Coordinates of C-alpha atoms in Angstrom, one line a residue:
M1 CA 0.1 0.0 0.0
N2 CA 1.4 3.4 -1.1
A3 CA 0.1 6.8 -0.6
S4 CA 0.9 10.5 -1.0
V5 CA 0.1 13.6 1.0
G6 CA -3.5 14.7 0.1
D7 CA -4.7 11.1 -0.7
R8 CA -7.9 10.1 1.1
L9 CA -7.9 6.9 3.4
L10 CA -11.1 5.0 3.7
V11 CA -11.4 2.5 6.6
H12 CA -14.3 0.2 6.6
G13 CA -16.2 -0.6 9.8
H14 CA -15.2 -3.8 11.5
V15 CA -18.6 -4.9 12.8
V16 CA -22.2 -4.6 11.6
G17 CA -23.6 -1.1 12.2
Q18 CA -20.1 0.6 12.6
A19 CA -19.7 3.4 10.1
D20 CA -16.8 3.7 7.7
R21 CA -14.2 6.4 8.5
T22 CA -12.6 8.7 6.0
G23 CA -9.7 11.1 6.3
E24 CA -6.9 13.0 4.4
I25 CA -3.4 11.7 4.7
I26 CA -1.4 14.8 5.9
E27 CA 2.0 13.0 6.3
V28 CA 3.7 9.9 5.0
R29 CA 6.3 8.6 7.5
G30 CA 7.4 5.3 5.7
P31 CA 9.8 5.1 2.8
D32 CA 8.5 5.5 -0.8
G33 CA 4.8 6.1 0.3
S34 CA 4.4 3.2 2.7
P35 CA 2.7 3.4 6.1
P36 CA 2.6 4.6 8.7
Y37 CA 0.4 7.7 7.7
L38 CA -0.6 10.7 9.8
V39 CA -4.3 11.0 8.9
R40 CA -6.8 13.8 9.8
F41 CA -10.2 12.2 9.8
D42 CA -13.4 14.0 8.8
D43 CA -14.3 14.6 12.5
G44 CA -11.0 16.5 13.0
H45 CA -9.2 13.8 14.9
E46 CA -5.6 13.2 13.8
T47 CA -3.8 9.8 14.5
L48 CA -1.0 7.7 13.2
V49 CA -2.4 4.8 11.0
Y50 CA -1.0 1.6 9.8
P51 CA -3.9 0.6 7.4
G52 CA -5.0 -3.0 7.3
P53 CA -6.9 -5.0 4.8
D54 CA -10.0 -3.2 5.5
A55 CA -8.6 0.1 4.2
I56 CA -8.5 1.7 0.7
I57 CA -6.4 4.7 -0.5
E58 CA -8.2 7.0 -2.8
P59 CA -5.6 9.2 -4.8
Q60 CA -6.0 12.9 -4.6
E61 CA -8.0 14.4 -7.5
V62 CA -5.8 16.7 -9.6

């Protein structure tokens, strides 16, 4: 999984009824676009994320 600053991260809910979470990647800390990523989620929360198989990177629209 590779990402760039400005890409969107979509994390699917783990259990039935849990909402998906989306956020903007504001910093890439791994080499060559690999995790971890500093993500600002839509609710304003910022956290360091190591995305799992339930996550999708959506490239930034140019």
